[in-house]
Short mmCIF file of C-alpha atoms and ligand atoms in Angstrom, two decimals:
data_model
loop_
_atom_site.label_atom_id
_atom_site.label_comp_id
_atom_site.label_asym_id
_atom_site.label_seq_id
_atom_site.Cartn_x
_atom_site.Cartn_y
_atom_site.Cartn_z
CA MET A 3 10.98 -27.96 -25.89
CA VAL A 4 13.09 -25.17 -24.33
CA ARG A 5 12.72 -24.77 -20.57
CA GLN A 6 11.73 -21.21 -19.62
CA ARG A 7 11.48 -19.28 -16.41
CA ILE A 8 8.22 -17.41 -16.30
CA LEU A 9 8.65 -13.97 -14.66
CA PHE A 10 5.44 -12.37 -13.47
CA GLY A 11 4.99 -8.59 -13.29
CA GLU A 12 6.06 -8.64 -9.62
CA GLN A 13 9.19 -10.59 -10.37
CA LEU A 14 11.13 -8.29 -12.67
CA GLY A 15 14.42 -7.90 -10.82
CA PRO A 16 17.52 -10.11 -10.77
CA LEU A 17 16.37 -11.69 -7.48
CA PHE A 18 13.84 -13.78 -9.44
CA ASP A 19 16.19 -15.04 -12.17
CA ASP A 20 18.97 -17.55 -11.49
CA GLY A 21 20.31 -17.20 -15.01
CA GLU A 22 19.84 -20.87 -15.81
CA GLU A 23 16.92 -20.92 -18.24
CA GLN A 24 15.48 -18.86 -21.04
CA VAL A 25 12.95 -16.33 -19.74
CA LEU A 26 9.31 -15.83 -20.57
CA LEU A 27 7.62 -12.44 -20.03
CA VAL A 28 3.93 -11.80 -20.67
CA GLU A 29 2.04 -8.57 -21.24
CA SER A 30 -1.56 -9.47 -20.34
CA LEU A 31 -4.25 -7.03 -21.33
CA ALA A 32 -6.89 -8.88 -19.31
CA ALA A 33 -5.03 -7.75 -16.15
CA PHE A 34 -5.97 -4.12 -16.96
CA ARG A 35 -9.60 -5.01 -17.53
CA LYS A 36 -10.28 -6.79 -14.26
CA ARG A 37 -11.12 -3.48 -12.61
CA PRO A 38 -10.65 0.23 -13.46
CA THR A 39 -6.88 0.59 -13.47
CA HIS A 40 -4.73 3.68 -13.19
CA ARG A 41 -2.99 4.47 -16.43
CA ALA A 42 0.29 5.26 -14.63
CA LYS A 43 0.14 1.75 -13.21
CA ALA A 44 -0.36 0.14 -16.63
CA HIS A 45 2.50 2.28 -17.93
CA LEU A 46 4.81 1.31 -15.14
CA TYR A 47 4.17 -2.43 -15.42
CA LEU A 48 4.56 -2.44 -19.21
CA SER A 49 7.63 -0.26 -19.02
CA ALA A 50 9.23 -2.53 -16.42
CA ILE A 51 8.39 -5.72 -18.40
CA ARG A 52 9.79 -4.26 -21.63
CA HIS A 53 12.91 -2.93 -19.91
CA ARG A 54 13.48 -6.41 -18.44
CA ALA A 55 13.05 -8.01 -21.86
CA ALA A 56 15.57 -5.52 -23.34
CA GLU A 57 18.07 -6.26 -20.54
CA LEU A 58 17.80 -10.01 -21.05
CA GLY A 59 18.17 -9.75 -24.84
CA ASP A 60 18.18 -13.17 -26.56
CA ARG A 61 17.37 -14.94 -23.33
CA ALA A 62 13.90 -13.45 -23.17
CA GLU A 63 10.69 -14.09 -25.09
CA LEU A 64 8.14 -11.29 -24.63
CA VAL A 65 4.58 -12.23 -25.54
CA ARG A 66 1.53 -9.96 -25.59
CA ALA A 67 -1.75 -11.79 -25.08
CA ASP A 68 -5.12 -11.40 -23.49
CA THR A 69 -4.53 -13.87 -20.70
CA PHE A 70 -1.50 -15.54 -19.12
CA ARG A 71 -3.08 -18.96 -19.43
CA GLU A 72 -3.12 -18.96 -23.26
CA VAL A 73 0.65 -18.22 -23.24
CA LEU A 74 1.66 -20.61 -20.47
CA THR A 75 -0.21 -23.67 -21.66
CA GLY A 76 1.92 -26.34 -23.35
CA ARG A 77 5.35 -25.00 -22.28
CA ASP A 78 8.10 -26.40 -20.13
CA LEU A 79 8.17 -23.82 -17.32
CA VAL A 80 9.78 -23.09 -13.99
CA ALA A 81 8.36 -20.33 -11.76
CA VAL A 82 9.27 -18.68 -8.48
CA ASP A 83 5.99 -19.10 -6.57
CA PRO A 84 4.01 -16.01 -7.65
CA PRO A 85 2.38 -13.53 -5.24
CA SER A 86 -1.35 -14.20 -5.64
CA TYR A 87 -3.73 -17.10 -5.21
CA ALA A 88 -4.83 -16.88 -8.85
CA ALA A 89 -1.29 -16.92 -10.20
CA ARG A 90 -0.34 -19.83 -7.93
CA ARG A 91 -3.29 -21.87 -9.22
CA LEU A 92 -2.29 -21.05 -12.79
CA VAL A 93 1.38 -22.14 -12.56
CA ARG A 94 0.35 -25.39 -10.95
CA SER A 95 -2.41 -26.05 -13.48
CA VAL A 96 0.04 -25.76 -16.40
CA GLY A 97 2.48 -28.15 -14.72
CA ALA A 98 5.30 -25.64 -14.01
CA GLU A 99 8.06 -26.52 -11.57
CA VAL A 100 7.50 -24.19 -8.65
CA LEU A 101 10.35 -22.74 -6.53
CA PRO A 102 9.78 -21.13 -3.11
CA SER A 103 8.69 -17.50 -3.21
CA ARG A 104 11.20 -14.63 -2.88
CA GLY A 105 11.11 -10.85 -2.46
CA PHE A 106 10.61 -10.58 1.32
CA VAL A 107 12.96 -10.58 4.26
CA THR A 108 11.48 -13.75 5.76
CA GLY A 109 10.38 -16.86 3.86
CA GLU A 110 7.01 -18.52 4.03
CA GLN A 111 8.53 -21.46 5.91
CA ASP A 112 9.99 -19.06 8.50
CA PHE A 113 6.58 -17.58 9.08
CA ALA A 114 4.95 -21.00 9.24
CA SER A 115 7.26 -21.97 12.08
CA TRP A 116 6.65 -18.67 13.89
CA VAL A 117 2.85 -18.84 13.59
CA ALA A 118 2.47 -22.53 14.43
CA GLY A 119 0.17 -22.93 17.44
CA ARG A 120 -0.79 -19.20 17.60
CA SER A 121 -4.47 -18.25 17.49
CA ASP A 122 -5.75 -15.14 15.65
CA ARG A 123 -5.30 -13.25 18.94
CA GLY A 124 -1.59 -14.14 18.94
CA LEU A 125 -1.09 -12.53 15.55
CA VAL A 126 0.59 -9.33 16.68
CA MET A 127 2.84 -7.48 14.26
CA ASP A 128 5.10 -6.13 17.01
CA THR A 129 5.85 -9.66 18.33
CA PHE A 130 6.67 -10.83 14.82
CA TYR A 131 8.84 -7.73 14.20
CA ARG A 132 10.89 -8.35 17.37
CA TRP A 133 11.36 -11.96 16.32
CA VAL A 134 12.65 -10.91 12.89
CA ARG A 135 14.99 -8.31 14.48
CA GLU A 136 16.51 -10.99 16.73
CA ARG A 137 16.58 -13.72 14.12
CA GLU A 138 18.19 -11.56 11.43
CA ASP A 139 20.38 -9.66 13.92
CA ILE A 140 19.04 -6.28 12.73
CA LEU A 141 19.63 -3.32 15.06
CA MET A 142 20.65 -5.63 17.87
CA THR A 143 23.68 -5.31 20.17
CA ALA A 144 26.21 -8.07 20.78
CA ALA A 145 24.41 -8.72 24.07
CA GLY A 146 21.18 -9.44 22.18
CA LYS A 147 19.44 -6.19 23.20
CA PRO A 148 17.82 -3.73 20.77
CA VAL A 149 20.23 -0.97 19.75
CA GLY A 150 19.38 2.18 21.73
CA GLY A 151 17.53 0.14 24.35
CA ARG A 152 14.13 0.04 22.63
CA PHE A 153 12.60 -2.02 19.85
CA SER A 154 10.37 0.87 18.74
CA TYR A 155 10.90 4.61 18.34
CA ASP A 156 7.31 5.19 17.28
CA ALA A 157 6.76 7.53 20.23
CA ASP A 158 9.43 9.87 18.79
CA ASN A 159 7.91 9.73 15.32
CA ARG A 160 4.52 11.35 15.79
CA GLN A 161 5.35 15.00 15.25
CA PRO A 162 2.70 17.23 13.64
CA PRO A 163 3.75 18.90 10.38
CA PRO A 164 5.97 21.97 10.44
CA LYS A 165 4.40 25.38 9.79
CA SER A 166 6.07 25.59 6.37
CA ALA A 167 4.19 24.57 3.22
CA ARG A 168 6.74 21.84 2.41
CA LEU A 169 9.45 19.89 4.16
CA ASP A 170 12.90 21.41 3.60
CA LEU A 171 14.25 18.46 1.63
CA PRO A 172 15.58 17.92 -1.91
CA GLU A 173 13.15 16.46 -4.44
CA PRO A 174 12.91 12.64 -4.46
CA TRP A 175 14.83 10.84 -7.20
CA TRP A 176 12.86 10.90 -10.49
CA PRO A 177 13.58 8.61 -13.41
CA GLU A 178 14.25 9.89 -16.93
CA GLU A 179 11.88 8.37 -19.46
CA ASP A 180 13.33 6.68 -22.55
CA GLU A 181 12.13 5.28 -25.86
CA ILE A 182 10.60 2.25 -24.14
CA ASP A 183 8.33 4.62 -22.19
CA ALA A 184 7.45 6.36 -25.43
CA THR A 185 6.36 3.07 -27.05
CA VAL A 186 4.35 2.15 -23.95
CA ARG A 187 2.59 5.48 -24.04
CA ALA A 188 1.81 5.11 -27.73
CA ASP A 189 0.36 1.64 -27.15
CA LEU A 190 -1.76 2.82 -24.25
CA ASP A 191 -3.08 5.69 -26.38
CA ALA A 192 -3.95 3.28 -29.18
CA TRP A 193 -5.70 0.79 -26.87
CA GLU A 194 -7.72 3.57 -25.25
CA ARG A 195 -8.67 4.95 -28.69
CA ASP A 196 -9.85 1.62 -30.03
CA GLY A 197 -11.67 0.73 -26.80
CA THR A 198 -9.44 -2.27 -25.86
CA VAL A 199 -9.06 -0.90 -22.35
CA HIS A 200 -10.28 2.06 -20.29
CA PHE A 201 -7.92 3.57 -17.77
CA ILE A 202 -8.39 6.05 -14.88
CA GLY A 203 -5.95 8.72 -13.74
CA ASP A 204 -3.22 10.69 -15.53
CA ASP A 205 -0.18 9.17 -17.23
CA GLY A 206 2.19 12.01 -16.45
CA PRO A 207 5.97 11.65 -16.29
CA ARG A 208 6.91 8.22 -14.91
CA ARG A 209 7.73 8.68 -11.22
CA PHE A 210 8.86 5.19 -10.20
CA ALA A 211 11.73 2.92 -11.07
CA ALA A 212 11.17 0.50 -13.97
CA THR A 213 14.52 -1.30 -13.71
CA HIS A 214 16.69 -2.77 -10.98
CA GLN A 215 19.30 -0.13 -11.70
CA GLU A 216 16.79 2.71 -11.34
CA ALA A 217 15.49 1.14 -8.13
CA GLY A 218 19.03 1.21 -6.75
CA ARG A 219 19.34 4.89 -7.56
CA ALA A 220 15.99 5.65 -5.91
CA LEU A 221 17.09 3.81 -2.77
CA GLU A 222 20.48 5.51 -2.60
CA HIS A 223 18.91 8.94 -3.07
CA PHE A 224 16.30 8.29 -0.42
CA VAL A 225 18.80 7.06 2.16
CA ARG A 226 21.15 9.97 1.59
CA HIS A 227 18.63 12.82 1.36
CA ARG A 228 15.36 11.86 3.00
CA LEU A 229 15.79 9.02 5.47
CA PRO A 230 17.10 11.34 8.23
CA ALA A 231 13.77 13.20 8.19
CA PHE A 232 11.63 10.09 7.71
CA GLY A 233 10.95 9.28 11.35
CA PRO A 234 9.83 12.50 12.98
CA VAL A 235 7.22 13.46 10.39
CA GLU A 236 6.21 9.88 9.46
CA ASP A 237 2.61 10.53 10.59
CA ALA A 238 2.25 14.10 9.28
CA THR A 239 0.87 15.53 6.04
CA LEU A 240 1.32 18.80 4.17
CA SER A 241 -1.03 19.42 1.29
CA ALA A 242 1.68 21.00 -0.92
CA ASP A 243 4.18 18.19 -0.29
CA TRP A 244 2.82 14.98 -1.81
CA THR A 245 5.75 12.74 -0.86
CA MET A 246 6.76 14.17 2.54
CA ALA A 247 9.88 12.19 3.61
CA HIS A 248 8.48 8.85 2.45
CA SER A 249 10.67 6.58 0.28
CA LEU A 250 8.24 5.70 -2.59
CA LEU A 251 10.05 2.39 -2.65
CA SER A 252 6.96 0.18 -2.22
CA VAL A 253 6.60 0.42 -6.01
CA PRO A 254 9.99 -1.07 -7.01
CA MET A 255 9.80 -3.54 -4.12
CA ASN A 256 6.35 -4.79 -5.22
CA LEU A 257 7.56 -5.11 -8.87
CA GLY A 258 10.48 -7.24 -7.61
CA LEU A 259 13.00 -4.67 -8.82
CA LEU A 260 14.31 -3.84 -5.39
CA ASP A 261 15.22 -6.51 -2.83
CA PRO A 262 13.80 -5.35 0.52
CA ARG A 263 16.94 -6.72 2.20
CA ASP A 264 18.95 -4.20 0.19
CA ALA A 265 16.67 -1.40 1.42
CA VAL A 266 17.16 -2.57 5.03
CA ARG A 267 20.95 -2.88 4.55
CA ALA A 268 21.20 0.63 3.12
CA ALA A 269 19.27 2.09 6.07
CA LEU A 270 21.46 0.19 8.54
CA ALA A 271 24.57 1.52 6.86
CA ALA A 272 23.23 5.06 7.24
CA SER A 273 22.72 4.38 10.96
CA ALA A 274 26.19 2.91 11.32
CA ASP A 275 27.94 5.88 9.71
CA GLY A 276 25.80 8.36 11.67
CA SER A 277 24.17 9.94 8.62
CA ALA A 278 20.62 9.03 9.78
CA PRO A 279 19.25 9.05 13.34
CA LEU A 280 18.10 5.85 15.03
CA ASN A 281 14.44 6.86 15.23
CA SER A 282 14.29 7.29 11.43
CA VAL A 283 16.26 4.15 10.65
CA GLU A 284 14.27 1.97 13.07
CA GLY A 285 10.98 3.46 11.78
CA PHE A 286 11.89 2.69 8.17
CA VAL A 287 13.27 -0.80 8.94
CA ARG A 288 10.07 -1.64 10.89
CA GLN A 289 7.96 -0.69 7.82
CA ILE A 290 9.84 -3.27 5.81
CA ILE A 291 10.72 -6.20 8.04
CA GLY A 292 7.67 -5.58 10.19
CA TRP A 293 4.72 -4.31 8.20
CA ARG A 294 5.60 -5.39 4.69
CA ASP A 295 6.58 -8.95 5.56
CA TRP A 296 3.70 -9.17 8.03
CA MET A 297 1.06 -8.21 5.43
CA TRP A 298 2.59 -10.66 2.96
CA HIS A 299 2.48 -13.60 5.36
CA LEU A 300 -1.03 -12.73 6.60
CA TYR A 301 -2.29 -12.75 3.00
CA TRP A 302 -1.53 -16.48 2.83
CA HIS A 303 -2.23 -17.27 6.47
CA LEU A 304 -5.71 -15.70 6.56
CA GLY A 305 -6.79 -17.30 3.32
CA GLU A 306 -8.33 -16.31 0.02
CA ARG A 307 -11.78 -15.61 1.52
CA TYR A 308 -10.34 -13.03 3.95
CA VAL A 309 -11.06 -10.19 1.54
CA HIS A 310 -14.75 -10.97 1.83
CA ARG A 311 -14.86 -10.56 5.63
CA ASN A 312 -17.35 -7.89 6.63
CA ALA A 313 -17.58 -7.85 10.43
CA LEU A 314 -19.22 -4.42 10.54
CA ASP A 315 -21.66 -5.32 7.77
CA ALA A 316 -20.55 -2.35 5.62
CA ARG A 317 -22.45 -2.36 2.36
CA ARG A 318 -22.20 1.09 0.76
CA ARG A 319 -20.81 1.26 -2.76
CA VAL A 320 -17.54 3.15 -3.36
CA PRO A 321 -18.86 6.50 -4.78
CA ASP A 322 -18.30 7.23 -8.52
CA ALA A 323 -16.21 10.28 -7.68
CA PHE A 324 -13.61 7.85 -6.23
CA TRP A 325 -13.85 5.28 -8.98
CA GLU A 326 -13.34 8.12 -11.50
CA LEU A 327 -10.72 9.89 -9.33
CA ASP A 328 -12.84 13.03 -9.78
CA ALA A 329 -11.38 15.30 -7.11
CA GLY A 330 -13.52 18.20 -8.35
CA ALA A 331 -16.69 16.40 -7.27
CA ILE A 332 -15.41 16.19 -3.64
CA GLU A 333 -15.76 19.22 -1.34
CA ALA A 334 -13.79 18.08 1.73
CA ASN A 335 -10.32 19.52 1.27
CA CYS A 336 -8.49 16.48 2.75
CA LEU A 337 -10.32 13.97 0.56
CA SER A 338 -10.25 16.10 -2.55
CA SER A 339 -6.46 16.77 -2.24
CA VAL A 340 -5.66 13.11 -1.72
CA VAL A 341 -7.84 11.98 -4.59
CA ALA A 342 -6.28 14.65 -6.83
CA GLY A 343 -2.85 13.26 -5.84
CA VAL A 344 -3.95 9.71 -6.60
CA ARG A 345 -5.28 10.91 -9.97
CA GLU A 346 -1.95 12.56 -10.75
CA HIS A 347 0.49 9.95 -9.44
CA GLY A 348 -1.41 6.72 -8.66
CA TRP A 349 0.18 6.99 -5.23
CA ALA A 350 -0.44 8.61 -1.84
CA HIS A 351 1.59 8.21 1.32
CA HIS A 352 0.56 5.95 4.14
CA ILE A 353 -1.13 8.58 6.30
CA GLN A 354 -3.21 9.82 3.38
CA ARG A 355 -4.25 6.23 2.65
CA LEU A 356 -5.05 5.36 6.26
CA MET A 357 -6.13 8.58 7.97
CA VAL A 358 -7.98 10.16 5.08
CA LEU A 359 -9.14 7.55 2.56
CA GLY A 360 -9.40 4.50 4.79
CA ASN A 361 -10.90 6.47 7.72
CA PHE A 362 -13.55 7.97 5.42
CA ALA A 363 -14.38 4.54 3.94
CA LEU A 364 -14.67 3.08 7.46
CA GLU A 365 -16.91 5.80 8.86
CA HIS A 366 -19.09 5.86 5.77
CA GLY A 367 -19.60 2.11 5.59
CA TRP A 368 -17.95 1.27 2.24
CA SER A 369 -17.99 -2.37 1.27
CA PRO A 370 -14.59 -3.87 2.24
CA ALA A 371 -14.21 -6.06 -0.89
CA GLU A 372 -15.10 -3.18 -3.24
CA THR A 373 -12.85 -0.77 -1.35
CA SER A 374 -10.01 -3.24 -1.71
CA GLU A 375 -10.69 -3.42 -5.45
CA TRP A 376 -10.68 0.37 -5.70
CA PHE A 377 -7.32 0.73 -3.97
CA THR A 378 -5.82 -2.11 -6.06
CA GLY A 379 -6.79 -0.44 -9.33
CA ALA A 380 -6.01 3.14 -8.34
CA PHE A 381 -2.54 2.68 -6.75
CA VAL A 382 0.61 1.89 -8.72
CA ASP A 383 1.85 -0.30 -5.84
CA GLY A 384 -1.47 -2.10 -5.40
CA THR A 385 -1.16 -5.88 -5.58
CA PRO A 386 -3.55 -8.67 -4.61
CA TRP A 387 -1.40 -9.68 -1.62
CA VAL A 388 -0.94 -6.23 -0.06
CA MET A 389 -4.47 -4.90 -0.24
CA PRO A 390 -6.75 -7.19 1.80
CA THR A 391 -5.03 -6.83 5.13
CA ASN A 392 -4.34 -3.12 4.66
CA VAL A 393 -7.89 -2.34 3.54
CA VAL A 394 -10.16 -5.01 5.06
CA GLY A 395 -8.06 -5.33 8.23
CA MET A 396 -6.14 -2.21 9.08
CA SER A 397 -8.48 0.37 7.52
CA LEU A 398 -12.00 -1.04 7.70
CA HIS A 399 -11.83 -3.33 10.74
CA ALA A 400 -13.87 -5.80 8.71
CA ASP A 401 -11.92 -8.77 10.08
CA GLY A 402 -13.22 -8.12 13.58
CA GLY A 403 -9.82 -7.15 14.97
CA VAL A 404 -7.23 -9.57 13.58
CA VAL A 405 -4.94 -6.98 11.98
CA ALA A 406 -5.79 -3.96 14.14
CA THR A 407 -7.00 -4.23 17.72
CA LYS A 408 -9.39 -1.30 17.29
CA PRO A 409 -10.94 0.52 14.36
CA TYR A 410 -8.76 3.25 12.90
CA ALA A 411 -11.52 5.88 13.10
CA SER A 412 -10.83 9.49 13.92
CA GLY A 413 -12.62 12.78 13.74
CA GLY A 414 -11.56 16.02 12.05
CA ALA A 415 -9.65 17.21 15.15
CA TYR A 416 -6.95 14.59 14.60
CA ILE A 417 -6.72 15.39 10.90
CA ASP A 418 -6.47 19.06 11.82
CA ARG A 419 -3.59 18.33 14.22
CA MET A 420 -1.58 16.16 11.81
CA THR A 421 -2.20 17.97 8.49
CA ASP A 422 -2.74 21.43 7.09
CA TYR A 423 -5.91 20.48 5.15
CA CYS A 424 -8.56 21.95 7.44
CA GLY A 425 -7.59 25.63 7.04
CA GLY A 426 -8.58 25.50 3.36
CA CYS A 427 -11.77 23.50 3.80
CA ARG A 428 -15.43 24.56 3.55
CA PHE A 429 -16.17 22.22 6.51
CA ASP A 430 -15.06 22.89 10.08
CA PRO A 431 -13.35 20.10 12.05
CA LYS A 432 -14.94 21.37 15.30
CA VAL A 433 -18.50 21.32 13.97
CA ARG A 434 -20.60 18.18 13.98
CA VAL A 435 -24.06 19.43 13.11
CA GLY A 436 -25.13 21.85 10.36
CA GLU A 437 -23.90 23.15 6.98
CA ASN A 438 -20.25 23.15 8.03
CA ALA A 439 -20.23 19.85 9.93
CA CYS A 440 -17.03 18.06 9.06
CA PRO A 441 -17.83 14.64 7.50
CA PHE A 442 -15.01 13.10 9.55
CA THR A 443 -16.05 14.60 12.92
CA ALA A 444 -19.75 13.87 12.45
CA GLY A 445 -18.92 10.63 10.64
CA TYR A 446 -16.81 9.47 13.62
CA TRP A 447 -19.65 9.87 16.12
CA ALA A 448 -22.23 8.38 13.79
CA PHE A 449 -19.91 5.42 13.18
CA LEU A 450 -19.48 4.83 16.93
CA ALA A 451 -23.21 5.10 17.52
CA GLU A 452 -24.01 2.64 14.73
CA HIS A 453 -21.55 0.04 16.02
CA ARG A 454 -21.85 0.79 19.71
CA GLU A 455 -22.93 -2.73 20.62
CA THR A 456 -20.21 -4.54 18.67
CA LEU A 457 -17.48 -2.13 19.77
CA SER A 458 -18.45 -2.21 23.47
CA ALA A 459 -16.83 -5.68 23.71
CA ASN A 460 -13.48 -4.05 22.95
CA PRO A 461 -11.81 -2.53 26.06
CA ARG A 462 -9.79 -0.14 23.86
CA MET A 463 -13.11 1.45 22.76
CA ALA A 464 -14.36 2.17 26.28
CA GLN A 465 -13.12 5.77 26.27
CA PRO A 466 -14.50 6.78 22.86
CA LEU A 467 -17.82 5.12 23.74
CA ALA A 468 -17.96 7.01 27.01
CA GLY A 469 -17.47 10.21 24.97
CA LEU A 470 -20.34 9.18 22.78
CA ASN A 471 -22.63 8.86 25.80
CA ARG A 472 -21.85 12.50 26.66
CA LEU A 473 -22.95 13.93 23.27
CA ARG A 474 -26.16 15.92 23.67
CA ASP A 475 -26.76 16.30 19.94
CA LEU A 476 -26.12 12.65 19.00
CA ASP A 477 -29.57 12.12 17.49
CA ALA A 478 -29.08 15.11 15.22
CA VAL A 479 -25.61 13.88 14.19
CA ILE A 480 -26.94 10.43 13.36
CA GLU A 481 -29.89 11.88 11.42
CA GLN A 482 -27.61 14.23 9.48
CA GLU A 483 -25.03 11.55 8.59
CA ALA A 484 -27.69 9.09 7.47
CA HIS A 485 -28.62 11.55 4.75
CA ARG A 486 -25.27 13.16 4.00
CA THR A 487 -24.77 13.80 0.33
CA ARG A 488 -21.99 16.43 0.50
CA TRP A 489 -18.45 15.60 1.49
P1 FAD B 28 7.42 4.34 3.28
O1 FAD B 28 6.61 5.18 4.20
O2 FAD B 28 8.69 4.89 2.77
O3 FAD B 28 7.65 2.94 4.01
C1 FAD B 28 8.69 2.04 3.60
C2 FAD B 28 8.13 0.73 3.09
O4 FAD B 28 7.46 0.01 4.10
C3 FAD B 28 7.13 0.86 1.99
O5 FAD B 28 7.80 1.04 0.76
C4 FAD B 28 6.40 -0.49 2.05
O6 FAD B 28 7.04 -1.44 1.27
C5 FAD B 28 6.53 -0.88 3.49
N1 FAD B 28 5.26 -0.78 4.21
C6 FAD B 28 4.96 0.11 5.19
N2 FAD B 28 3.73 -0.10 5.68
C7 FAD B 28 3.24 -1.13 5.01
C8 FAD B 28 2.01 -1.83 5.03
N3 FAD B 28 1.03 -1.50 5.89
N4 FAD B 28 1.85 -2.85 4.15
C9 FAD B 28 2.81 -3.21 3.28
N5 FAD B 28 4.00 -2.60 3.23
C10 FAD B 28 4.19 -1.58 4.07
N6 FAD B 28 1.44 -0.77 0.42
C11 FAD B 28 1.77 -1.27 -0.80
O7 FAD B 28 2.93 -1.70 -0.99
N7 FAD B 28 0.87 -1.32 -1.79
C12 FAD B 28 -0.40 -0.84 -1.67
O8 FAD B 28 -1.17 -0.84 -2.61
C13 FAD B 28 -0.79 -0.36 -0.38
N8 FAD B 28 -2.05 0.08 -0.18
C14 FAD B 28 -2.41 0.52 1.07
C15 FAD B 28 -3.75 0.91 1.28
C16 FAD B 28 -4.13 1.32 2.57
C17 FAD B 28 -5.58 1.67 2.81
C18 FAD B 28 -3.23 1.40 3.58
C19 FAD B 28 -3.61 1.86 4.94
C20 FAD B 28 -1.89 1.07 3.35
C21 FAD B 28 -1.49 0.62 2.12
N9 FAD B 28 -0.13 0.25 1.86
C22 FAD B 28 0.20 -0.30 0.61
C23 FAD B 28 0.88 0.37 2.89
C24 FAD B 28 1.67 1.69 2.84
O9 FAD B 28 0.73 2.75 2.91
C25 FAD B 28 2.53 1.81 1.59
O10 FAD B 28 3.43 0.71 1.51
C26 FAD B 28 3.37 3.08 1.58
O11 FAD B 28 2.51 4.19 1.73
C27 FAD B 28 4.19 3.16 0.30
O12 FAD B 28 4.91 4.34 0.25
P2 FAD B 28 6.43 4.40 0.57
O13 FAD B 28 7.13 3.36 -0.26
O14 FAD B 28 6.87 5.78 0.43
O15 FAD B 28 6.48 3.92 2.06
FE1 SF4 B 29 -11.18 17.13 6.15
FE2 SF4 B 29 -13.00 17.90 7.97
FE3 SF4 B 29 -10.58 19.05 7.88
FE4 SF4 B 29 -12.36 19.49 5.95
S1 SF4 B 29 -12.58 20.07 8.07
S2 SF4 B 29 -10.17 19.04 5.69
S3 SF4 B 29 -13.37 17.52 5.79
S4 SF4 B 29 -11.02 16.91 8.36
#
């Protein structure tokens, strides 16, 4: 029997292949049926798998099947430990040799030694980030101090958006589709026609890298043209500028096409040659060696049941308008614009995910597990490892404060300051009762009132709860939000 290296859909770059064995690639249709999946995501995965098979030529066997298990059973396999609990169980159950995982700046063993002896309260991203900076000698001086004197330039990176409709930057790098994309599109059309699978969202021009080479071009273009602006407007949003200065590199990183260490190295080189300012470089590096690695390690550390945590007992279903990405059914300009963007691209930037979608889900009591499923299906970069901590922890505070020390809830005033959505909205961010009451402003107060008792144990919530006590129309807000049908 020929020994093969199985490459999963998140392992499609050279980092996951040591060139020693034949390679097995699998197109699994069951993966698209687990939950409503964005068609652009299905396109991207299939395109990347087929491009990898074409690159590897005779070394690769590409199999299309319903499930991975039916292909993997009975083979002599070696696997880099895959990035989900289900895939890890699978490779072990078919007797594959398992190598340590790859694709992050720090290894699982490194994290295990860092976390040993820490309680949940000691799990602080910033502490981990500083440790990685020192350990990997990233943005550190010869004297062991952070370059520029500070570990974080977050305080410089909170500017509101400029008055213009768009940032004054060149377009991001876009790939050119080829005949592989054409065959993928034809297959997706055929499967939709015969009812094999049902997708959500548009399958417009492919926007993300499908090969290692394309990922390299995307990185180079970002570092040269957009990284300098990344920091200052990192938290801001313009409705006519769907990418802002973000890198869009989560997608090739999560497919294994781009080594995050290469992304960090490229940003550091831009800092060294003076082409990007320190606040942008540090901000970007922190996203990768801090947040990305952190979320990866927490996925394993917090366990498979983490996604079912529900500390605020949130039980509302994710509304159909979101499952169907039907922006037309949503009146709130911020929500409708973001959902339209997700429909078009299968992607939204971090602030749209956190401040608009996550914030709304939190204030309106969406079930954490279902919300995590929704994000995983609707976003091209959604993977089982990345979603639980970002959705259940960071956005919905359903883990009781492990990932975020306080709920990321905000009213319309904050959205109005950091975006240009409110000017074009039928609701008014300053109004909390009546026809024009903003669902975020009223939702914020109703959320605080509902969870007043639980949140009062958190010292960081003392100020917002004191504000709640001063609201004279609180009963009317609560009553209105309990019956809200328009948002
Ligand atoms: P940039 O703003 O350019 O940041 C650079 C890189 O940092 C990203 O490419 C990403 O790899 C990494 N990064 C930054 N923050 C995080 C984070 N919190 N978790 C993991 N990586 C991070 N990230 C995903 O990779 N896939 C997802 O499906 C995903 N869903 C999210 C859902 C919610 C509700 C929230 C709040 C965050 C989510 N994130 C997700 C994290 C973050 O929003 C995306 O990584 C980022 O928006 C991707 O765009 P970008 O590549 O342009 O990022
Ligand atoms: Fe969103 Fe409220 Fe602003 Fe409308 S007024 S865009 S609902 S924050």
